[in-house]
Structure formats: structure tokens, C-alpha cells
mmCIF file of C-alpha atoms in Angstrom:
data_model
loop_
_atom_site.group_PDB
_atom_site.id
_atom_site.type_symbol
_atom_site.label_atom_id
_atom_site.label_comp_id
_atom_site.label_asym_id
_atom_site.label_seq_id
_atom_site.Cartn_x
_atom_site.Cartn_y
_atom_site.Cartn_z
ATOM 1 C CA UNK A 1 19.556 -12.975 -13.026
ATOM 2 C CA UNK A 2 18.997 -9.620 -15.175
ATOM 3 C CA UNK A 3 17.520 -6.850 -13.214
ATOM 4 C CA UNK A 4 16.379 -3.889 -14.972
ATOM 5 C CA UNK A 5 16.054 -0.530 -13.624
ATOM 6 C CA UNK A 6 14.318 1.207 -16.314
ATOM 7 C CA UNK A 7 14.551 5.512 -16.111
ATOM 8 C CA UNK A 8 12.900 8.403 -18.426
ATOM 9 C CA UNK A 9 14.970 11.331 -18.481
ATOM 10 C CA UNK A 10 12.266 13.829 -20.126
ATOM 11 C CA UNK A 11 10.321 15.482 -17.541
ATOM 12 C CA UNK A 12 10.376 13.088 -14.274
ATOM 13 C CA UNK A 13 7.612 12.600 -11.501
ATOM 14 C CA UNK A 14 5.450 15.530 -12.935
ATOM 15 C CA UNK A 15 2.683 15.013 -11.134
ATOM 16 C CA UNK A 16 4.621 16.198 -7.916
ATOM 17 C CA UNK A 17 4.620 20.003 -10.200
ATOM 18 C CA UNK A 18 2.366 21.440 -7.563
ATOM 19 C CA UNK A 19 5.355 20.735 -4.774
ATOM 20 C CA UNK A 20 8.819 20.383 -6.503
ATOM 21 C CA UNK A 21 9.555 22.263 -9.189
ATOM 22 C CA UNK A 22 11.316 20.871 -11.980
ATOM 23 C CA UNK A 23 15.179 21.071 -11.086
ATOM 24 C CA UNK A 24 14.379 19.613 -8.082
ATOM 25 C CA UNK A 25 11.999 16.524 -9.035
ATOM 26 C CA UNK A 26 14.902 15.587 -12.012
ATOM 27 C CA UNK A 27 16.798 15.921 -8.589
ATOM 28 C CA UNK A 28 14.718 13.502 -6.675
ATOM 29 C CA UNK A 29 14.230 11.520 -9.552
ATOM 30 C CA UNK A 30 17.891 11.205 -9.298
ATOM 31 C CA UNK A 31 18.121 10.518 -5.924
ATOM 32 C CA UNK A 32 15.598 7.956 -5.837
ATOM 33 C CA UNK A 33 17.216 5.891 -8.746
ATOM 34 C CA UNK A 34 20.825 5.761 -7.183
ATOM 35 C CA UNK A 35 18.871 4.559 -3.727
ATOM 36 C CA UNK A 36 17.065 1.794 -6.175
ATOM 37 C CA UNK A 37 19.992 0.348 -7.487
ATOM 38 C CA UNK A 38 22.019 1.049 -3.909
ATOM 39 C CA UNK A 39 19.413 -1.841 -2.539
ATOM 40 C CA UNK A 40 19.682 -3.885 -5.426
ATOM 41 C CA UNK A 41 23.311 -4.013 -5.104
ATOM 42 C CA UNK A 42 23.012 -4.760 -0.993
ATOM 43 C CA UNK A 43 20.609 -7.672 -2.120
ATOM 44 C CA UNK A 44 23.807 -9.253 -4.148
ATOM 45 C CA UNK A 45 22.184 -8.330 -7.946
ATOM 46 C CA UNK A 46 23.931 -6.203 -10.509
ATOM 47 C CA UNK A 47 21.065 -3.411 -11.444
ATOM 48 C CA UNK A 48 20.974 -2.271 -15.233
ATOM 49 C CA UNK A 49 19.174 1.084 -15.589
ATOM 50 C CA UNK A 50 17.420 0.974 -18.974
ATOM 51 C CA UNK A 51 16.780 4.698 -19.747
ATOM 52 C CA UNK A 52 15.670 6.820 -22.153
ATOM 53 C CA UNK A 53 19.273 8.968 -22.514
ATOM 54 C CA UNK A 54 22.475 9.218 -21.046
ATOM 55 C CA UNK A 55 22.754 9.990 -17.604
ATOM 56 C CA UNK A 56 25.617 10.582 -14.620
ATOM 57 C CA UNK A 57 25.801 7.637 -12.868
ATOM 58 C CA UNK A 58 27.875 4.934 -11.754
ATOM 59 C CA UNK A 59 25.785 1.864 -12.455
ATOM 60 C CA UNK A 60 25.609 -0.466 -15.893
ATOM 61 C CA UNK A 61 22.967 1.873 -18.058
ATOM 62 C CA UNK A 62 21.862 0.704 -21.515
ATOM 63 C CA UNK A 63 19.861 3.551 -23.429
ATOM 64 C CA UNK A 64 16.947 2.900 -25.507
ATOM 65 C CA UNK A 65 14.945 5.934 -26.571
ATOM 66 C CA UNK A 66 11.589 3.670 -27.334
ATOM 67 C CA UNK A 67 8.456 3.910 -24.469
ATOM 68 C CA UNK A 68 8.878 2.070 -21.570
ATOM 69 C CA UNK A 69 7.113 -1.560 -22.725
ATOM 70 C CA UNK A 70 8.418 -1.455 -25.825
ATOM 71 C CA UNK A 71 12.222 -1.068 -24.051
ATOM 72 C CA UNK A 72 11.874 -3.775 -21.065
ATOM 73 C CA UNK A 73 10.352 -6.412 -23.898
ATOM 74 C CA UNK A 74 13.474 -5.618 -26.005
ATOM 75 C CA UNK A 75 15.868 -6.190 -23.220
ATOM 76 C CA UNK A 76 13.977 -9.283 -21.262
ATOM 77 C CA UNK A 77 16.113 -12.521 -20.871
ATOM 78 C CA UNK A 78 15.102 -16.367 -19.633
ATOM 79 C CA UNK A 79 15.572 -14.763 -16.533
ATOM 80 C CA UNK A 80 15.141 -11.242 -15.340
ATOM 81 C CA UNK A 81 13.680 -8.346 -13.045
ATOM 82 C CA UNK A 82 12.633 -5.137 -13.558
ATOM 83 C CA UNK A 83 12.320 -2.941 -11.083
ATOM 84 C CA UNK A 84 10.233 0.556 -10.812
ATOM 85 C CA UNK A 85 13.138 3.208 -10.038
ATOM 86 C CA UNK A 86 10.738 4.950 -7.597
ATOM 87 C CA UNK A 87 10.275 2.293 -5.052
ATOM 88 C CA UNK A 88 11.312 4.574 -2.374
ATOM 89 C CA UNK A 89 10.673 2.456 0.632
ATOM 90 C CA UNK A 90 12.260 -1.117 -0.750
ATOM 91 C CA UNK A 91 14.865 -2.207 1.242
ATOM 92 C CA UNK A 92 17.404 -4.968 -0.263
ATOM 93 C CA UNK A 93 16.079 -7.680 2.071
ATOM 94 C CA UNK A 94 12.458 -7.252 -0.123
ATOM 95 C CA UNK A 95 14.161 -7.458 -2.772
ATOM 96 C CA UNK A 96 16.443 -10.100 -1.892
ATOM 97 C CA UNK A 97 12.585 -12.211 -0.997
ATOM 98 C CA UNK A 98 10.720 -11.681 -4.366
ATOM 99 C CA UNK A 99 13.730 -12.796 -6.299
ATOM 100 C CA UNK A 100 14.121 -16.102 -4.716
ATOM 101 C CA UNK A 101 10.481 -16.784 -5.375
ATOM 102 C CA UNK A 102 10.281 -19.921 -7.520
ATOM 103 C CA UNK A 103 7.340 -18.698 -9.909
ATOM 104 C CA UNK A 104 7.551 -18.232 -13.863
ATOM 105 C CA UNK A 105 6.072 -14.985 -13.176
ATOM 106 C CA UNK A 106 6.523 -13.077 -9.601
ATOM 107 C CA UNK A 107 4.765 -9.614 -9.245
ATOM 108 C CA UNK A 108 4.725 -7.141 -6.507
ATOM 109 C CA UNK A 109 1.572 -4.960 -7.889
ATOM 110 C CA UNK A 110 1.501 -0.998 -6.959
ATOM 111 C CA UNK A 111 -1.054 1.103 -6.093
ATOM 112 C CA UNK A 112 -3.696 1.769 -8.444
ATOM 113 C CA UNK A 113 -3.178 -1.880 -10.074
ATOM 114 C CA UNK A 114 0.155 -0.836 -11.200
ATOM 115 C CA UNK A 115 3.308 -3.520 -11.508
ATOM 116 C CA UNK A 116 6.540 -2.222 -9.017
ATOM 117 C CA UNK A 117 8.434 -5.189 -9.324
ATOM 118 C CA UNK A 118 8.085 -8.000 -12.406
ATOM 119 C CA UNK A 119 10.214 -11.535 -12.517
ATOM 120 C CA UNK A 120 9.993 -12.765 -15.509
ATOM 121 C CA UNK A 121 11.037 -16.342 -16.612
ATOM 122 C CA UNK A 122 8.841 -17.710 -19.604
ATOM 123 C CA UNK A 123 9.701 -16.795 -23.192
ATOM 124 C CA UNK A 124 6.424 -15.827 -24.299
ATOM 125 C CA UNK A 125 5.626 -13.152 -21.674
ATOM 126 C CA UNK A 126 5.732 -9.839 -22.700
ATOM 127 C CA UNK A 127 5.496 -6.331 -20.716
ATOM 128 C CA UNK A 128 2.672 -3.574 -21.135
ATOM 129 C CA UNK A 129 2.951 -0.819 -18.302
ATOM 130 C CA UNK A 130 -0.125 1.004 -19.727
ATOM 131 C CA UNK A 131 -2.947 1.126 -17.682
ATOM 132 C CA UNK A 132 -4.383 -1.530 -14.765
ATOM 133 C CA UNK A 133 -0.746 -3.295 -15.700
ATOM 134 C CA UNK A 134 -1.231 -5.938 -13.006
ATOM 135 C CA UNK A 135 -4.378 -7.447 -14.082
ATOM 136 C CA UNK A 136 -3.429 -7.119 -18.138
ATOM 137 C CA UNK A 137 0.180 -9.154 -16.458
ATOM 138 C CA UNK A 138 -2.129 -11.473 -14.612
ATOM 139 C CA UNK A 139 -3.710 -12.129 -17.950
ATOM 140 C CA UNK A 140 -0.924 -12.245 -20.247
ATOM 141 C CA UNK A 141 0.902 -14.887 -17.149
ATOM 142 C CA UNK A 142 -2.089 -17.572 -17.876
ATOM 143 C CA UNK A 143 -2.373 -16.953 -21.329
ATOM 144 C CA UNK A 144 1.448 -17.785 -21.700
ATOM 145 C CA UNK A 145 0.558 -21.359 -18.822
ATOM 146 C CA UNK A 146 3.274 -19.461 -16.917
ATOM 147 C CA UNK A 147 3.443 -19.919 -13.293
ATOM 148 C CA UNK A 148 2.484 -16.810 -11.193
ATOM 149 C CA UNK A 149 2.834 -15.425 -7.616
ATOM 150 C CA UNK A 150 1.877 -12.276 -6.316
ATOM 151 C CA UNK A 151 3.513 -10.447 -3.320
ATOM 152 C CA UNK A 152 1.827 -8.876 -0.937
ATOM 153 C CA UNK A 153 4.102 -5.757 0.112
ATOM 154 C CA UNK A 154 3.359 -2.161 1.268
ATOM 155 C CA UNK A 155 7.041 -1.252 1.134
ATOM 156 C CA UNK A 156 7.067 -2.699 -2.788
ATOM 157 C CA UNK A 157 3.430 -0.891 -4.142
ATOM 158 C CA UNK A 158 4.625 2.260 -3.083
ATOM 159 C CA UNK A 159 6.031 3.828 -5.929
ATOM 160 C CA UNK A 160 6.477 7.989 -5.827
ATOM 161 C CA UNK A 161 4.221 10.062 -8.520
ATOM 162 C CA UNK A 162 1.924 11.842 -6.322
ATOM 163 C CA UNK A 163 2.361 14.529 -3.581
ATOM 164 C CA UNK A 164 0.794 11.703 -0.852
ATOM 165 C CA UNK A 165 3.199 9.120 -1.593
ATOM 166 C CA UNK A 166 5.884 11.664 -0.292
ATOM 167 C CA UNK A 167 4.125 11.486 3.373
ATOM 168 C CA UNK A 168 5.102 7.476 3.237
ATOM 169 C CA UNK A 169 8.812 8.464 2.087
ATOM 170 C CA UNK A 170 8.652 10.322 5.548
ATOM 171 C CA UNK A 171 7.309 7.915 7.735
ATOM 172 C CA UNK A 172 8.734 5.046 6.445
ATOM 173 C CA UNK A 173 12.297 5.619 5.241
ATOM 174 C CA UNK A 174 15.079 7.735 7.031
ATOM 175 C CA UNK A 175 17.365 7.060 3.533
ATOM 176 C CA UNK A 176 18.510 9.568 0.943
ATOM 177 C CA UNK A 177 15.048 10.601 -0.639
ATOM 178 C CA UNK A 178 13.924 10.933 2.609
ATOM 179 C CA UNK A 179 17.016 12.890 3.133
ATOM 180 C CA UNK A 180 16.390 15.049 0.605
ATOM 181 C CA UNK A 181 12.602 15.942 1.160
ATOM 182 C CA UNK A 182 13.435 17.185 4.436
ATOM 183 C CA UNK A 183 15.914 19.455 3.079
ATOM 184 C CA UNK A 184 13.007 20.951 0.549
ATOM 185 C CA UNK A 185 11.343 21.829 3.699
ATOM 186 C CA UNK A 186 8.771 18.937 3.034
ATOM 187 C CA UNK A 187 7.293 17.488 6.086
ATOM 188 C CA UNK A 188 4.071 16.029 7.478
ATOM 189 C CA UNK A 189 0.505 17.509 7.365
ATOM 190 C CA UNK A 190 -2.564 15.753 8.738
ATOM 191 C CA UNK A 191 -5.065 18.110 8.876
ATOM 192 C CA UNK A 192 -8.278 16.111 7.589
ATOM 193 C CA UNK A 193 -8.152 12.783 7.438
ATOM 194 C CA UNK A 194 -5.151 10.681 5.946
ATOM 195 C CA UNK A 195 -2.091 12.065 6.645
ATOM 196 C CA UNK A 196 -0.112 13.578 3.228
ATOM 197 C CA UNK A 197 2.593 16.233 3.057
ATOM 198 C CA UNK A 198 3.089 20.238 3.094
ATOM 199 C CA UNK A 199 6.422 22.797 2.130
ATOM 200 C CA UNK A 200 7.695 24.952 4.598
ATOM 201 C CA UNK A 201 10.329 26.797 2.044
ATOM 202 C CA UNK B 1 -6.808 -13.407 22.030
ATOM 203 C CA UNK B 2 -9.464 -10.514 22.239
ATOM 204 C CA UNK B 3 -10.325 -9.030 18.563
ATOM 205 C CA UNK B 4 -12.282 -6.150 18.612
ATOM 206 C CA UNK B 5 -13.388 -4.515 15.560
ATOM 207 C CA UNK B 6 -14.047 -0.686 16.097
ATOM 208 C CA UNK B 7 -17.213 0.858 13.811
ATOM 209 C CA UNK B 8 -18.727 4.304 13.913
ATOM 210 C CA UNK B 9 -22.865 4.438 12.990
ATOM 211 C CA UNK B 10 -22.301 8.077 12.567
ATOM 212 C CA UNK B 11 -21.626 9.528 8.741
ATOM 213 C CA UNK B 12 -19.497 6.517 7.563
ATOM 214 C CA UNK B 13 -16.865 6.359 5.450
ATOM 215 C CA UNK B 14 -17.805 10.701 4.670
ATOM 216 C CA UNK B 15 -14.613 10.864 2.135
ATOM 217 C CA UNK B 16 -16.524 8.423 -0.414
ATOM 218 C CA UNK B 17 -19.465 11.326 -0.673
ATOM 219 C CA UNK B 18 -18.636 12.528 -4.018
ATOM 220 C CA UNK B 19 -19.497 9.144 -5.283
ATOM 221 C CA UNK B 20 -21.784 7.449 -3.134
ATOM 222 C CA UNK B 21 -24.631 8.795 -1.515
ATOM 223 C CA UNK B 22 -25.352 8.561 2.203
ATOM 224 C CA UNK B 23 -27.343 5.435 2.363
ATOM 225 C CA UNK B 24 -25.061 3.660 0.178
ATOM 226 C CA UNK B 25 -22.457 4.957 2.215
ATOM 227 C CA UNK B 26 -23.753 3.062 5.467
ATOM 228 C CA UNK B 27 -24.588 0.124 2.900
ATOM 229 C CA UNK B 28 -21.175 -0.364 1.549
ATOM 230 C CA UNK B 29 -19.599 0.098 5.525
ATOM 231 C CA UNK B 30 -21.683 -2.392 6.664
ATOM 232 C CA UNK B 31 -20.320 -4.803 3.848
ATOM 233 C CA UNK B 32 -16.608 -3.821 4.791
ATOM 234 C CA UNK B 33 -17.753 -4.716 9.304
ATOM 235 C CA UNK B 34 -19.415 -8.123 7.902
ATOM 236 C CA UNK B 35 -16.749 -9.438 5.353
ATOM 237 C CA UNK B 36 -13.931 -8.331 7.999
ATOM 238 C CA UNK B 37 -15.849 -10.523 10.550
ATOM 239 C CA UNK B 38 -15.895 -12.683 8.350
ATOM 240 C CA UNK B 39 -12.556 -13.208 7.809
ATOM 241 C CA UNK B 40 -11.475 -13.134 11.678
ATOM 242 C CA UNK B 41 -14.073 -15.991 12.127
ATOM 243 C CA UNK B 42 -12.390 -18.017 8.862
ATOM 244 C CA UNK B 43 -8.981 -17.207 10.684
ATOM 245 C CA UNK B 44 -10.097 -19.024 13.461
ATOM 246 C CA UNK B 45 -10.646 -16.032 16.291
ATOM 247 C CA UNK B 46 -13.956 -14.816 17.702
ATOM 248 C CA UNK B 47 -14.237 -10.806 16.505
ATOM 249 C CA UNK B 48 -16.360 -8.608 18.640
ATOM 250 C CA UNK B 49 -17.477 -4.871 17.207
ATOM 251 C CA UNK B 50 -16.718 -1.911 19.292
ATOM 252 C CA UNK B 51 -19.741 0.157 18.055
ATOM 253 C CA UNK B 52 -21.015 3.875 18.890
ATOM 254 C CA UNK B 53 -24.120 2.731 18.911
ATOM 255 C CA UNK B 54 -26.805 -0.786 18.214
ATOM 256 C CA UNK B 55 -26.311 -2.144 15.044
ATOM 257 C CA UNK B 56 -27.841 -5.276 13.173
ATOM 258 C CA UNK B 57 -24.871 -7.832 12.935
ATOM 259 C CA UNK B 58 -24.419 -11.553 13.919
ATOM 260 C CA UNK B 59 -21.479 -11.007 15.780
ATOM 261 C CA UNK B 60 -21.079 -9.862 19.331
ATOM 262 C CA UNK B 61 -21.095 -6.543 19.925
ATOM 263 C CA UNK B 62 -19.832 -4.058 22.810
ATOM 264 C CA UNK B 63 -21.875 -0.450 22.608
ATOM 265 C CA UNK B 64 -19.620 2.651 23.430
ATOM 266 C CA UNK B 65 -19.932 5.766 22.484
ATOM 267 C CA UNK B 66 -16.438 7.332 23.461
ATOM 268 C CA UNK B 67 -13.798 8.607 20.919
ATOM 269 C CA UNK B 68 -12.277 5.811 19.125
ATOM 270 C CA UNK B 69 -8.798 5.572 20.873
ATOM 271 C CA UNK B 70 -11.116 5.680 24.428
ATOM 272 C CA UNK B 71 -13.364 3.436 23.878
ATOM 273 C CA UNK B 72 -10.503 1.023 22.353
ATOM 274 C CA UNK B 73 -8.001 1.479 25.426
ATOM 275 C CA UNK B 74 -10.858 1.009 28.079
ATOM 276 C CA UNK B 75 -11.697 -2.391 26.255
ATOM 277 C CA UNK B 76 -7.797 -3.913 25.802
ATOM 278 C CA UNK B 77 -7.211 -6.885 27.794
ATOM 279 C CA UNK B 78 -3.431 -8.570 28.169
ATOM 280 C CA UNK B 79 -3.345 -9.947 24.506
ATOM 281 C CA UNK B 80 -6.139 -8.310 21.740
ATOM 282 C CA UNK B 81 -5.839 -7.072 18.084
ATOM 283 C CA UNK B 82 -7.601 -4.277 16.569
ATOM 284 C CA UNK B 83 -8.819 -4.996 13.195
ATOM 285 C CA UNK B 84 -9.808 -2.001 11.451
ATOM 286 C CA UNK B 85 -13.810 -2.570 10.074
ATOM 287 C CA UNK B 86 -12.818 -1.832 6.322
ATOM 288 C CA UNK B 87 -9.927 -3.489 4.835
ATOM 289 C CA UNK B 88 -11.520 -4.738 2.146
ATOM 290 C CA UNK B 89 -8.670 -6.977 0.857
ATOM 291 C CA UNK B 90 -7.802 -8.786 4.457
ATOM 292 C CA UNK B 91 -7.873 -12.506 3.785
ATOM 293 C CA UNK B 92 -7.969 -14.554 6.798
ATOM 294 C CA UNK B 93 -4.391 -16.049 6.621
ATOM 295 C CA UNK B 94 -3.407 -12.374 6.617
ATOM 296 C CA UNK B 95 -5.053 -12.218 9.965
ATOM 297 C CA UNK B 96 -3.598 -15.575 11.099
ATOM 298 C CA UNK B 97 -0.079 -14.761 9.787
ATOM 299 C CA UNK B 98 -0.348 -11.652 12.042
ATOM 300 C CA UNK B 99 -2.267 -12.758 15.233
ATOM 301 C CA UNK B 100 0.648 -15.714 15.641
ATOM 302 C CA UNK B 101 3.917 -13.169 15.261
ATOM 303 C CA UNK B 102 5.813 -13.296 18.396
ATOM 304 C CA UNK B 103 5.717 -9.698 19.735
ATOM 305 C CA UNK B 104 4.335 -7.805 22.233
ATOM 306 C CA UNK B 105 3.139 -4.985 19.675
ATOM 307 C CA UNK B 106 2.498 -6.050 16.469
ATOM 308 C CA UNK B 107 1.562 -3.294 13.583
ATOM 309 C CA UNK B 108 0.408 -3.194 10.170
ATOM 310 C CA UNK B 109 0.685 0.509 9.301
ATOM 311 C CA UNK B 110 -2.072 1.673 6.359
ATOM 312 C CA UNK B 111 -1.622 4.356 3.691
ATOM 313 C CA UNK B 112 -1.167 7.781 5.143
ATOM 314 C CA UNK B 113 0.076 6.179 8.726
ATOM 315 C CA UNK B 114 -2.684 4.729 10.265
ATOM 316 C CA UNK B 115 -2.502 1.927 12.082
ATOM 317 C CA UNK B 116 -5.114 -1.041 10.459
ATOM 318 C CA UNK B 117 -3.660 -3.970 12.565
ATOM 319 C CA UNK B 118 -2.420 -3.154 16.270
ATOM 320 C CA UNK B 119 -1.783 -6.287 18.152
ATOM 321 C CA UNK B 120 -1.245 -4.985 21.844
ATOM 322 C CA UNK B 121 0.565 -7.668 24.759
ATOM 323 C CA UNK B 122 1.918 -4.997 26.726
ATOM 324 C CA UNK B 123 0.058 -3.587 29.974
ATOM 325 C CA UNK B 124 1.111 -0.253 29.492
ATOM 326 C CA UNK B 125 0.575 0.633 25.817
ATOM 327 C CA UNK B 126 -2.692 2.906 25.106
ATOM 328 C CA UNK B 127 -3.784 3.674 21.663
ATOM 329 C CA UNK B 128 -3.755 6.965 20.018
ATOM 330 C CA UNK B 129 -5.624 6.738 16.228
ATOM 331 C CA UNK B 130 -5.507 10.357 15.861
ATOM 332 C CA UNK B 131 -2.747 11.551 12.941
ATOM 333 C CA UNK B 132 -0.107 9.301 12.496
ATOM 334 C CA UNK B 133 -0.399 7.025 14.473
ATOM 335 C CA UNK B 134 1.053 4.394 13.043
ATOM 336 C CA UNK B 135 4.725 6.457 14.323
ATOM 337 C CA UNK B 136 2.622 7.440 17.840
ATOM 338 C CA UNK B 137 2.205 3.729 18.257
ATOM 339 C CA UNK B 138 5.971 2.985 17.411
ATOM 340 C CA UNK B 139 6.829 5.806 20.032
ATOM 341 C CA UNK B 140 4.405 4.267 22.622
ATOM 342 C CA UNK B 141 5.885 1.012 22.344
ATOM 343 C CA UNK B 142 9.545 1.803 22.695
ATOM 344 C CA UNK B 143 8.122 4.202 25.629
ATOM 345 C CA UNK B 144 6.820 0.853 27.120
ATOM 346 C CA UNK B 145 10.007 -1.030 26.165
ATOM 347 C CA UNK B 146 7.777 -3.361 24.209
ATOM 348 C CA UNK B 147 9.228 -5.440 21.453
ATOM 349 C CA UNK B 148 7.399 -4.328 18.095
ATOM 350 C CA UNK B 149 7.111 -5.976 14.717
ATOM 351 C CA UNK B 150 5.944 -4.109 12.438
ATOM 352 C CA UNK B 151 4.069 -6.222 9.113
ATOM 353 C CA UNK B 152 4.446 -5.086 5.529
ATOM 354 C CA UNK B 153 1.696 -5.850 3.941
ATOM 355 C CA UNK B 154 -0.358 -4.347 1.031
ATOM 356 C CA UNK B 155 -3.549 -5.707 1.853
ATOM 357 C CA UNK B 156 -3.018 -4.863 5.437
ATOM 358 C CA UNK B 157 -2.125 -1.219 4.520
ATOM 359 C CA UNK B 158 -5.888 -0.098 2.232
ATOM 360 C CA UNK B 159 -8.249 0.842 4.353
ATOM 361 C CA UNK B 160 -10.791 2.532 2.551
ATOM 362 C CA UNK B 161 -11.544 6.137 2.870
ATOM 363 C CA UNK B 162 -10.920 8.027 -0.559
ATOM 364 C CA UNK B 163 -12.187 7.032 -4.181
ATOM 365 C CA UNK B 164 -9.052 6.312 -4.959
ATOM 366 C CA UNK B 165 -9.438 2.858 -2.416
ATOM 367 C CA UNK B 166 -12.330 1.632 -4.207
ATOM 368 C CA UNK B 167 -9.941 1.091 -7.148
ATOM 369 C CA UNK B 168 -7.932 -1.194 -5.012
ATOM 370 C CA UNK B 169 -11.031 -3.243 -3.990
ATOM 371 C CA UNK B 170 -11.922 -3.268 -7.724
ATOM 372 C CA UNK B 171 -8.191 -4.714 -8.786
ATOM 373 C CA UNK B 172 -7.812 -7.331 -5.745
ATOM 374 C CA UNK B 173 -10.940 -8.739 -4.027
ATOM 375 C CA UNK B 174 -14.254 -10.553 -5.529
ATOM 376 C CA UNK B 175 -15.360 -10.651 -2.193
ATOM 377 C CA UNK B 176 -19.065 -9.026 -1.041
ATOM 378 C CA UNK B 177 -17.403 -5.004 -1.062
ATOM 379 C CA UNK B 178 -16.201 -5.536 -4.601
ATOM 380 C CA UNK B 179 -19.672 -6.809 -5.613
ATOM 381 C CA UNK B 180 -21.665 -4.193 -4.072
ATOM 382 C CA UNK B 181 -19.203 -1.671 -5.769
ATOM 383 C CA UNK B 182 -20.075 -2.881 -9.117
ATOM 384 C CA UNK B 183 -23.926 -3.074 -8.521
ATOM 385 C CA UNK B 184 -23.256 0.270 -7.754
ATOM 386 C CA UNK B 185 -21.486 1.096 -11.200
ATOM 387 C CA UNK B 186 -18.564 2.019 -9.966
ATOM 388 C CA UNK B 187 -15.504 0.969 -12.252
ATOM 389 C CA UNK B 188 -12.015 1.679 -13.416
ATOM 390 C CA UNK B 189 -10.976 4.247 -14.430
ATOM 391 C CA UNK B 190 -7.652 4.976 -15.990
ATOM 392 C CA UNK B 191 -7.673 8.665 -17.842
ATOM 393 C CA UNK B 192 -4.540 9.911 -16.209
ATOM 394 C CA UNK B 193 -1.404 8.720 -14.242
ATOM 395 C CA UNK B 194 -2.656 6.012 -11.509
ATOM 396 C CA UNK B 195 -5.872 3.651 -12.325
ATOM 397 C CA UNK B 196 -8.611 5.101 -10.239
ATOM 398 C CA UNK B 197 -12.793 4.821 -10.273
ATOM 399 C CA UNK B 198 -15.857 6.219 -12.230
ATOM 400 C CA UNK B 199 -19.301 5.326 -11.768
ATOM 401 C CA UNK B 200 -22.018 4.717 -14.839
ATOM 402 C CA UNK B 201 -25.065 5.591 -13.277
#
């Protein structure tokens, strides 16, 4: 099985700009990829991070410069996964679970209908990440008569792009992003109603 | 097993003002109680609603008006689960998946860390809902020396609060919330970054 880790160098997690600056979320970014591919490694899988440019690190990287559908169609076999390279919470056991699942189509959707993790296994499936991405892959799935199964996982539809997302990093992971948002003086803040994050430094 | 369903009359669901009004506020929380019922009752299990005050439901009802984590703790018996009132995407086999795991505290955390699911078999646990209190409940439990399992689940974890929510019961129930939402106009909305709502009228 193929599992692709696909990365964008050019400006990373920008919509945490109003708590990380930008050294530091290329830095988490970082961080946060390594930790992907760490798990995916645990679960017995040999990660391939598809990005955007050349980048330091000691995993399998193919670079294609085109946006992110366009790249993971390009690179799809009979039999592959691709992974979101912010799923800060997965651990390799959930990972090690949705790729056993025998379904033409497995996906673990995100928050805000987006698609975290994607096992694909029927030729005429095809990727688009814009958008509701979970309902257009439910769509494409029975257009293409391709078996599907959906996973029902907090730990997988948490990917990191928002400032709240950090507060589940905290309470749910003790790992390296976890790690390192403690050492930007990140930490908890509930002061009305669901608990998100704050910077002490 | 005891399954009490806790519901404030006053100001419901106050975070969803900028797009619903207060009457359609009370409307759409009254939905979320019923279909949750609903689901406990399709699960098998007999709910009961821990309400502030008299409301008109078919389901049993206990009337306290006591802080939430009071009027919870002084109504646990030896084995009960406490079903949040608006987790619009609970299906019953979540509930039945959960009620039957083998542990004296069971837990499915939602967004933010709340607690949505608290199964509680241990005479010495109390609830604590304010902050995160999905980690206070971890803390009380190894305080107790309670075994605790602690569920991931996605459709465990969205309780609905913030407009953001409302996108998730747009993307993953057809249930009675989801209708209401669209006779209310609300619908997706996907301008920037994660897929969230608008409303047409």
C-alpha cells in the first residue's frame, strides 16, 4: 500500500498568523509532518511526502509543484492512502484501523466536511480537496460503483489550521507538536464558552 | 442503566445568536433534546431530561434548577450516562457501542474538551462540566482509581454551540436538526479555509 503524505512549502498553516508568526508555523508545520509520518511508520507503512519543493527530511519525498488535487491524482496507485500532514492527534494504531478497512473507498472526513485521511482502491476515482471535499468524495465514490466506508474518528478530523484546533493539540496529545506549543508559551484559555488557546510569550 | 439528558430552558444554545433569533433558538434546542431522545430510545435505553425547569416533551422528565454539574451529581445512581441534549449527529449504535464498553468511566470528549458522553460506575466520581472538563473528568477518575476508556468518536465529539457546528449537522445528518436548519436557510458556506454556514433569508 502507497501512502501519501502530501506538504506545501509556500506559506504553511496561515490562518494560525494571529498566534505564530511565520518562522515558527513553517516550524510547526515541520514538526507536525515528521510526527505524521513518525505514526505512519509505527503503523508498519512506508509514508511518501508529496510536496510542493524540496525539503530537510529523512522520509521518501517526491516533489510536484502542481496544487494539491492535481498532485495526489497524478501519484494515486490501485492501492493507496493519503494522509493530511496536520493530523496532529493520529496515533499509528488509527492509522493502522482505517487501512485494514476492506472498502474501495475508506474516508476519515475532517471538520468542516473536509477529507483527513482517503484510501483509495478503484481506478476511476479521482481527488478534489476544494471545498465540502467529503461530500464531492462521497459523490465521486458512487459515481465510480466504488465501495465506501466512512470512519467515525475525533482523533482523525482534527486537522491544525485554526488557532482552536491548537487547544485539542493540548489536551489530547503530549507528542512533539504538543511539545513544541508549550515551548511558544501556548497554553489553555477557557474564558467563555469552548475552551481554545492563548500566548504567554 | 440510568440516562439522563441535562437541558437548560434558559437562553439556549446563546452562541448561535448571530444567526438565529431567540425563538428559533429554543426551536432548534428543542429539536437537538427530542432527536437525542430519540436515539437513546432506538438504542434500546429509557432517557430521562434533567431540566431547569417544565418543558413539553414525551419523555420523563426530572425538574432541577441547580447548576448543571449539581443537579447531575445529586441525580447519579451506581451505573448512568450523561448524554449531552445536542449532538446532533449521535446515531443510536453510537450510544449502544458506548453504553456496553466495559469501564467504570467511560468518556467521549467534544471539541474544545467537554465532556458529551460520561458514563459514570464508580461511587465516588462527581462531575465537574465547567472548562475542560473532559481532562477534570480524567483527573477525577484516576483520583477514584476508576478504570477509564475514553471513545474517539467524531460524532460523539460536535456538540453544537458555534455557527461553525451547524456546518457539521449540514454535512452528516438528515435527521429533524438538519431539516429545521434548512427551513431556516441556513447553508454552506465555503468562502475561505474550512466549509462553514450562511443563511438566505
Amino acid at each position: 500500500m502507497d501512502i501519501l503524505v502530501p506538504f506545501s512549502i509556500t506559506d504553511p498553516k496561515s490562518r494560525l498568523q494571529s498566534i505564530l508568526d511565520t518562522e515558527e508555523r513553517k516550524r510547526f508545520a515541520m514538526v507536525m509532518l515528521t510526527d505524521v509520518c513518525a505514526q505512519i511508520v509505527d503503523a508498519g507503512y512506508a509514508p511518501t511526502i508529496l510536496a510542493t519543493e524540496e525539503i530537510d527530511v529523512e522520509v521518501d519525498t517526491i516533489i510536484d509543484e502542481r496544487p494539491l488535487s492535481e498532485a495526489v491524482n497524478a501519484h494515486v496507485s490501485d492501492n493507496t492512502a493519503v494522509v493530511m500532514a496536520d493530523l496532529a492527534l493520529v496515533r499509528s494504531k488509527d492509522l493502522q484501523a482505517i487501512f485494514e478497512i476492506d472498502a474501495e473507498i475508506v474516508i476519515a472526513p475532517g471538520l468542516g466536511g473536509g477529507t483527513n485521511v482517503l484510501v483509495i482502491r478503484h481506478p476511476d476515482f479521482s481527488v478534489d480537496y476544494h471545498g465540502t471535499s467529503y461530500l464531492d468524495h462521497l459523490r465521486m465514490a458512487n459515481k465510480c460503483g466504488a465501495s465506501v466506508h466512512t470512519v467515525d474518528s475525533f482523533r482523525l478530523a482534527i486537522d491544525i489550521d485554526e488557532p482552536t484546533d491548537l487547544a485539542e493539540v493540548l489536551i489530547h496529545s503530549d507528542r512533539a507538536p504538543a511539545k513544541l506549543l508549550q515551548e511558544f508559551g501556548i497554553t489553555l484559555s477557557s474564558e467563555n464558552g469552548r475552551v481554545t488557546v492563548t500566548r504567554s510569550h
